[in-house]
């Protein structure tokens, strides 16, 4: 099953590439954030990375689309 209608005509590799790109973005953003990064399914892009800090607590509609999480790496507790 393909999560994106954009790549539904494509191959499994296209869907996997979209997931890996979103996961890479989440990992890259996590080094500069106190907040958890989420990888979500998206109808247009296939997968997207969002920062919990952008939304506060994620709404239920977004939580239902979470595929993976990456914890934030910044820590101000010394």
mmCIF file of N, CA and C in Angstrom:
data_model
loop_
_atom_site.group_PDB
_atom_site.id
_atom_site.type_symbol
_atom_site.label_atom_id
_atom_site.label_comp_id
_atom_site.label_asym_id
_atom_site.label_seq_id
_atom_site.Cartn_x
_atom_site.Cartn_y
_atom_site.Cartn_z
ATOM 1 N N UNK A 1 0.842 -1.180 0.000
ATOM 2 C CA UNK A 1 0.000 0.000 0.000
ATOM 3 C C UNK A 1 0.881 1.235 0.000
ATOM 4 N N UNK A 2 0.580 2.179 -0.856
ATOM 5 C CA UNK A 2 1.321 3.424 -0.936
ATOM 6 C C UNK A 2 0.571 4.510 -0.178
ATOM 7 N N UNK A 3 1.308 5.270 0.636
ATOM 8 C CA UNK A 3 0.696 6.337 1.419
ATOM 9 C C UNK A 3 0.459 7.582 0.582
ATOM 10 N N UNK A 4 1.181 7.724 -0.511
ATOM 11 C CA UNK A 4 1.081 8.936 -1.314
ATOM 12 C C UNK A 4 0.476 8.642 -2.676
ATOM 13 N N UNK A 5 -0.476 9.469 -3.081
ATOM 14 C CA UNK A 5 -1.046 9.308 -4.409
ATOM 15 C C UNK A 5 -0.059 9.747 -5.479
ATOM 16 N N UNK A 6 0.919 10.606 -5.102
ATOM 17 C CA UNK A 6 1.941 11.044 -6.059
ATOM 18 C C UNK A 6 2.806 9.900 -6.539
ATOM 19 N N UNK A 7 3.105 8.981 -5.642
ATOM 20 C CA UNK A 7 4.011 7.911 -6.018
ATOM 21 C C UNK A 7 3.305 6.560 -6.104
ATOM 22 N N UNK A 8 1.978 6.576 -6.094
ATOM 23 C CA UNK A 8 1.235 5.328 -6.187
ATOM 24 C C UNK A 8 1.496 4.621 -7.498
ATOM 25 N N UNK A 9 1.790 5.361 -8.549
ATOM 26 C CA UNK A 9 2.104 4.763 -9.831
ATOM 27 C C UNK A 9 3.554 4.304 -9.886
ATOM 28 N N UNK A 10 4.361 4.731 -8.928
ATOM 29 C CA UNK A 10 5.785 4.419 -8.918
ATOM 30 C C UNK A 10 6.066 3.058 -8.330
ATOM 31 N N UNK A 11 7.280 2.886 -7.917
ATOM 32 C CA UNK A 11 7.722 1.611 -7.376
ATOM 33 C C UNK A 11 7.840 1.687 -5.866
ATOM 34 N N UNK A 12 8.077 0.535 -5.282
ATOM 35 C CA UNK A 12 8.306 0.468 -3.843
ATOM 36 C C UNK A 12 9.503 1.321 -3.453
ATOM 37 N N UNK A 13 10.532 1.372 -4.311
ATOM 38 C CA UNK A 13 11.729 2.139 -4.018
ATOM 39 C C UNK A 13 11.420 3.630 -3.900
ATOM 40 N N UNK A 14 10.487 4.139 -4.689
ATOM 41 C CA UNK A 14 10.111 5.555 -4.601
ATOM 42 C C UNK A 14 9.475 5.850 -3.254
ATOM 43 N N UNK A 15 8.618 4.965 -2.783
ATOM 44 C CA UNK A 15 7.976 5.139 -1.479
ATOM 45 C C UNK A 15 9.015 5.048 -0.367
ATOM 46 N N UNK A 16 9.919 4.102 -0.496
ATOM 47 C CA UNK A 16 10.972 3.939 0.498
ATOM 48 C C UNK A 16 11.898 5.155 0.500
ATOM 49 N N UNK A 17 12.198 5.698 -0.653
ATOM 50 C CA UNK A 17 13.057 6.879 -0.735
ATOM 51 C C UNK A 17 12.409 8.078 -0.055
ATOM 52 N N UNK A 18 11.103 8.245 -0.207
ATOM 53 C CA UNK A 18 10.386 9.341 0.446
ATOM 54 C C UNK A 18 10.442 9.179 1.963
ATOM 55 N N UNK A 19 10.303 7.949 2.452
ATOM 56 C CA UNK A 19 10.369 7.690 3.889
ATOM 57 C C UNK A 19 11.767 7.983 4.423
ATOM 58 N N UNK A 20 12.797 7.505 3.734
ATOM 59 C CA UNK A 20 14.173 7.719 4.179
ATOM 60 C C UNK A 20 14.516 9.207 4.169
ATOM 61 N N UNK A 21 14.042 9.942 3.175
ATOM 62 C CA UNK A 21 14.292 11.390 3.123
ATOM 63 C C UNK A 21 13.657 12.093 4.318
ATOM 64 N N UNK A 22 12.420 11.740 4.665
ATOM 65 C CA UNK A 22 11.749 12.350 5.821
ATOM 66 C C UNK A 22 12.446 11.955 7.116
ATOM 67 N N UNK A 23 12.884 10.710 7.215
ATOM 68 C CA UNK A 23 13.582 10.250 8.412
ATOM 69 C C UNK A 23 14.931 10.952 8.553
ATOM 70 N N UNK A 24 15.648 11.128 7.460
ATOM 71 C CA UNK A 24 16.913 11.865 7.492
ATOM 72 C C UNK A 24 16.695 13.308 7.937
ATOM 73 N N UNK A 25 15.637 13.918 7.445
ATOM 74 C CA UNK A 25 15.328 15.299 7.831
ATOM 75 C C UNK A 25 15.012 15.377 9.329
ATOM 76 N N UNK A 26 14.261 14.407 9.842
ATOM 77 C CA UNK A 26 13.933 14.384 11.266
ATOM 78 C C UNK A 26 15.194 14.233 12.110
ATOM 79 N N UNK A 27 16.109 13.355 11.684
ATOM 80 C CA UNK A 27 17.361 13.184 12.424
ATOM 81 C C UNK A 27 18.200 14.458 12.378
ATOM 82 N N UNK A 28 18.281 15.095 11.231
ATOM 83 C CA UNK A 28 19.060 16.333 11.106
ATOM 84 C C UNK A 28 18.475 17.434 11.989
ATOM 85 N N UNK A 29 17.155 17.560 12.018
ATOM 86 C CA UNK A 29 16.513 18.595 12.831
ATOM 87 C C UNK A 29 16.643 18.305 14.320
ATOM 88 N N UNK A 30 16.725 17.029 14.693
ATOM 89 C CA UNK A 30 16.763 16.664 16.113
ATOM 90 C C UNK A 30 18.016 17.194 16.809
ATOM 91 N N UNK A 31 19.116 17.358 16.076
ATOM 92 C CA UNK A 31 20.346 17.859 16.681
ATOM 93 C C UNK A 31 20.236 19.325 17.093
ATOM 94 N N UNK A 32 19.243 20.034 16.584
ATOM 95 C CA UNK A 32 19.079 21.463 16.851
ATOM 96 C C UNK A 32 17.760 21.772 17.538
ATOM 97 N N UNK A 33 17.172 20.772 18.209
ATOM 98 C CA UNK A 33 15.855 20.965 18.804
ATOM 99 C C UNK A 33 15.769 20.277 20.162
ATOM 100 N N UNK A 34 14.985 20.868 21.044
ATOM 101 C CA UNK A 34 14.665 20.241 22.319
ATOM 102 C C UNK A 34 13.481 19.282 22.168
ATOM 103 N N UNK A 35 12.773 19.381 21.063
ATOM 104 C CA UNK A 35 11.521 18.663 20.888
ATOM 105 C C UNK A 35 11.681 17.403 20.039
ATOM 106 N N UNK A 36 10.750 16.488 20.216
ATOM 107 C CA UNK A 36 10.705 15.261 19.424
ATOM 108 C C UNK A 36 10.344 15.587 17.979
ATOM 109 N N UNK A 37 11.000 14.909 17.062
ATOM 110 C CA UNK A 37 10.698 15.036 15.636
ATOM 111 C C UNK A 37 9.829 13.837 15.247
ATOM 112 N N UNK A 38 8.814 14.078 14.472
ATOM 113 C CA UNK A 38 7.910 13.011 14.046
ATOM 114 C C UNK A 38 7.963 12.843 12.533
ATOM 115 N N UNK A 39 7.913 11.613 12.070
ATOM 116 C CA UNK A 39 7.751 11.314 10.647
ATOM 117 C C UNK A 39 6.307 10.859 10.486
ATOM 118 N N UNK A 40 5.568 11.575 9.626
ATOM 119 C CA UNK A 40 4.150 11.298 9.414
ATOM 120 C C UNK A 40 3.888 10.952 7.952
ATOM 121 N N UNK A 41 2.842 10.187 7.721
ATOM 122 C CA UNK A 41 2.396 9.969 6.349
ATOM 123 C C UNK A 41 1.722 11.243 5.869
ATOM 124 N N UNK A 42 1.806 11.494 4.566
ATOM 125 C CA UNK A 42 1.222 12.686 3.976
ATOM 126 C C UNK A 42 0.652 12.320 2.611
ATOM 127 N N UNK A 43 -0.541 12.821 2.314
ATOM 128 C CA UNK A 43 -1.194 12.497 1.046
ATOM 129 C C UNK A 43 -0.439 13.018 -0.160
ATOM 130 N N UNK A 44 0.224 14.157 -0.030
ATOM 131 C CA UNK A 44 0.904 14.755 -1.176
ATOM 132 C C UNK A 44 2.377 14.363 -1.271
ATOM 133 N N UNK A 45 3.096 14.411 -0.156
ATOM 134 C CA UNK A 45 4.546 14.184 -0.187
ATOM 135 C C UNK A 45 4.936 12.747 0.120
ATOM 136 N N UNK A 46 4.023 11.935 0.562
ATOM 137 C CA UNK A 46 4.350 10.567 0.967
ATOM 138 C C UNK A 46 4.622 10.517 2.456
ATOM 139 N N UNK A 47 5.692 11.204 2.876
ATOM 140 C CA UNK A 47 6.058 11.289 4.286
ATOM 141 C C UNK A 47 6.609 12.686 4.540
ATOM 142 N N UNK A 48 6.396 13.191 5.757
ATOM 143 C CA UNK A 48 6.923 14.495 6.146
ATOM 144 C C UNK A 48 7.504 14.396 7.555
ATOM 145 N N UNK A 49 8.416 15.314 7.868
ATOM 146 C CA UNK A 49 8.970 15.410 9.217
ATOM 147 C C UNK A 49 8.431 16.681 9.852
ATOM 148 N N UNK A 50 7.933 16.573 11.077
ATOM 149 C CA UNK A 50 7.437 17.741 11.806
ATOM 150 C C UNK A 50 8.065 17.770 13.190
ATOM 151 N N UNK A 51 8.206 18.960 13.725
ATOM 152 C CA UNK A 51 8.783 19.191 15.045
ATOM 153 C C UNK A 51 7.645 19.388 16.039
ATOM 154 N N UNK A 52 7.686 18.674 17.147
ATOM 155 C CA UNK A 52 6.656 18.799 18.169
ATOM 156 C C UNK A 52 6.551 20.238 18.658
ATOM 157 N N UNK A 53 7.655 20.976 18.649
ATOM 158 C CA UNK A 53 7.655 22.363 19.087
ATOM 159 C C UNK A 53 6.851 23.274 18.180
ATOM 160 N N UNK A 54 6.685 22.891 16.916
ATOM 161 C CA UNK A 54 5.892 23.689 15.984
ATOM 162 C C UNK A 54 4.401 23.608 16.291
ATOM 163 N N UNK A 55 3.967 22.525 16.912
ATOM 164 C CA UNK A 55 2.541 22.276 17.116
ATOM 165 C C UNK A 55 2.146 22.147 18.577
ATOM 166 N N UNK A 56 3.090 22.176 19.504
ATOM 167 C CA UNK A 56 2.769 21.859 20.885
ATOM 168 C C UNK A 56 2.458 20.377 20.931
ATOM 169 N N UNK A 57 1.471 19.986 21.668
ATOM 170 C CA UNK A 57 1.031 18.589 21.629
ATOM 171 C C UNK A 57 0.351 18.364 20.277
ATOM 172 N N UNK A 58 0.763 17.321 19.576
ATOM 173 C CA UNK A 58 0.191 17.070 18.250
ATOM 174 C C UNK A 58 -1.296 16.757 18.344
ATOM 175 N N UNK A 59 -2.089 17.304 17.447
ATOM 176 C CA UNK A 59 -3.514 16.979 17.425
ATOM 177 C C UNK A 59 -3.720 15.496 17.089
ATOM 178 N N UNK A 60 -4.846 14.969 17.486
ATOM 179 C CA UNK A 60 -5.159 13.546 17.274
ATOM 180 C C UNK A 60 -5.035 13.154 15.811
ATOM 181 N N UNK A 61 -5.471 14.007 14.897
ATOM 182 C CA UNK A 61 -5.397 13.695 13.469
ATOM 183 C C UNK A 61 -3.958 13.489 13.016
ATOM 184 N N UNK A 62 -3.025 14.242 13.594
ATOM 185 C CA UNK A 62 -1.613 14.080 13.239
ATOM 186 C C UNK A 62 -1.008 12.874 13.945
ATOM 187 N N UNK A 63 -1.391 12.641 15.187
ATOM 188 C CA UNK A 63 -0.864 11.496 15.927
ATOM 189 C C UNK A 63 -1.199 10.177 15.242
ATOM 190 N N UNK A 64 -2.359 10.112 14.607
ATOM 191 C CA UNK A 64 -2.757 8.891 13.923
ATOM 192 C C UNK A 64 -1.894 8.593 12.703
ATOM 193 N N UNK A 65 -1.156 9.586 12.210
ATOM 194 C CA UNK A 65 -0.335 9.420 11.014
ATOM 195 C C UNK A 65 1.148 9.229 11.330
ATOM 196 N N UNK A 66 1.522 9.180 12.622
ATOM 197 C CA UNK A 66 2.923 9.046 13.019
ATOM 198 C C UNK A 66 3.450 7.665 12.634
ATOM 199 N N UNK A 67 4.603 7.665 11.959
ATOM 200 C CA UNK A 67 5.276 6.432 11.557
ATOM 201 C C UNK A 67 6.500 6.176 12.425
ATOM 202 N N UNK A 68 7.236 7.247 12.758
ATOM 203 C CA UNK A 68 8.475 7.116 13.515
ATOM 204 C C UNK A 68 8.706 8.387 14.317
ATOM 205 N N UNK A 69 9.486 8.284 15.381
ATOM 206 C CA UNK A 69 9.841 9.454 16.187
ATOM 207 C C UNK A 69 11.346 9.489 16.403
ATOM 208 N N UNK A 70 11.882 10.706 16.522
ATOM 209 C CA UNK A 70 13.298 10.912 16.817
ATOM 210 C C UNK A 70 13.352 11.940 17.946
ATOM 211 N N UNK A 71 13.902 11.562 19.108
ATOM 212 C CA UNK A 71 13.944 12.526 20.216
ATOM 213 C C UNK A 71 14.900 13.672 19.928
ATOM 214 N N UNK A 72 14.565 14.858 20.457
ATOM 215 C CA UNK A 72 15.444 16.017 20.316
ATOM 216 C C UNK A 72 16.746 15.785 21.070
ATOM 217 N N UNK A 73 17.831 16.298 20.537
ATOM 218 C CA UNK A 73 19.157 16.051 21.125
ATOM 219 C C UNK A 73 19.637 17.179 22.041
ATOM 220 N N UNK A 74 19.043 18.362 21.965
ATOM 221 C CA UNK A 74 19.476 19.458 22.824
ATOM 222 C C UNK A 74 19.026 19.193 24.257
ATOM 223 N N UNK A 75 19.886 19.559 25.188
ATOM 224 C CA UNK A 75 19.573 19.362 26.594
ATOM 225 C C UNK A 75 20.213 20.512 27.365
ATOM 226 N N UNK A 76 19.424 21.256 28.116
ATOM 227 C CA UNK A 76 19.985 22.367 28.872
ATOM 228 C C UNK A 76 20.162 22.051 30.346
ATOM 229 N N UNK A 77 20.123 20.760 30.694
ATOM 230 C CA UNK A 77 20.364 20.349 32.075
ATOM 231 C C UNK A 77 21.826 19.943 32.218
ATOM 232 N N UNK A 78 22.609 20.766 32.898
ATOM 233 C CA UNK A 78 24.044 20.478 32.997
ATOM 234 C C UNK A 78 24.368 19.887 34.321
#
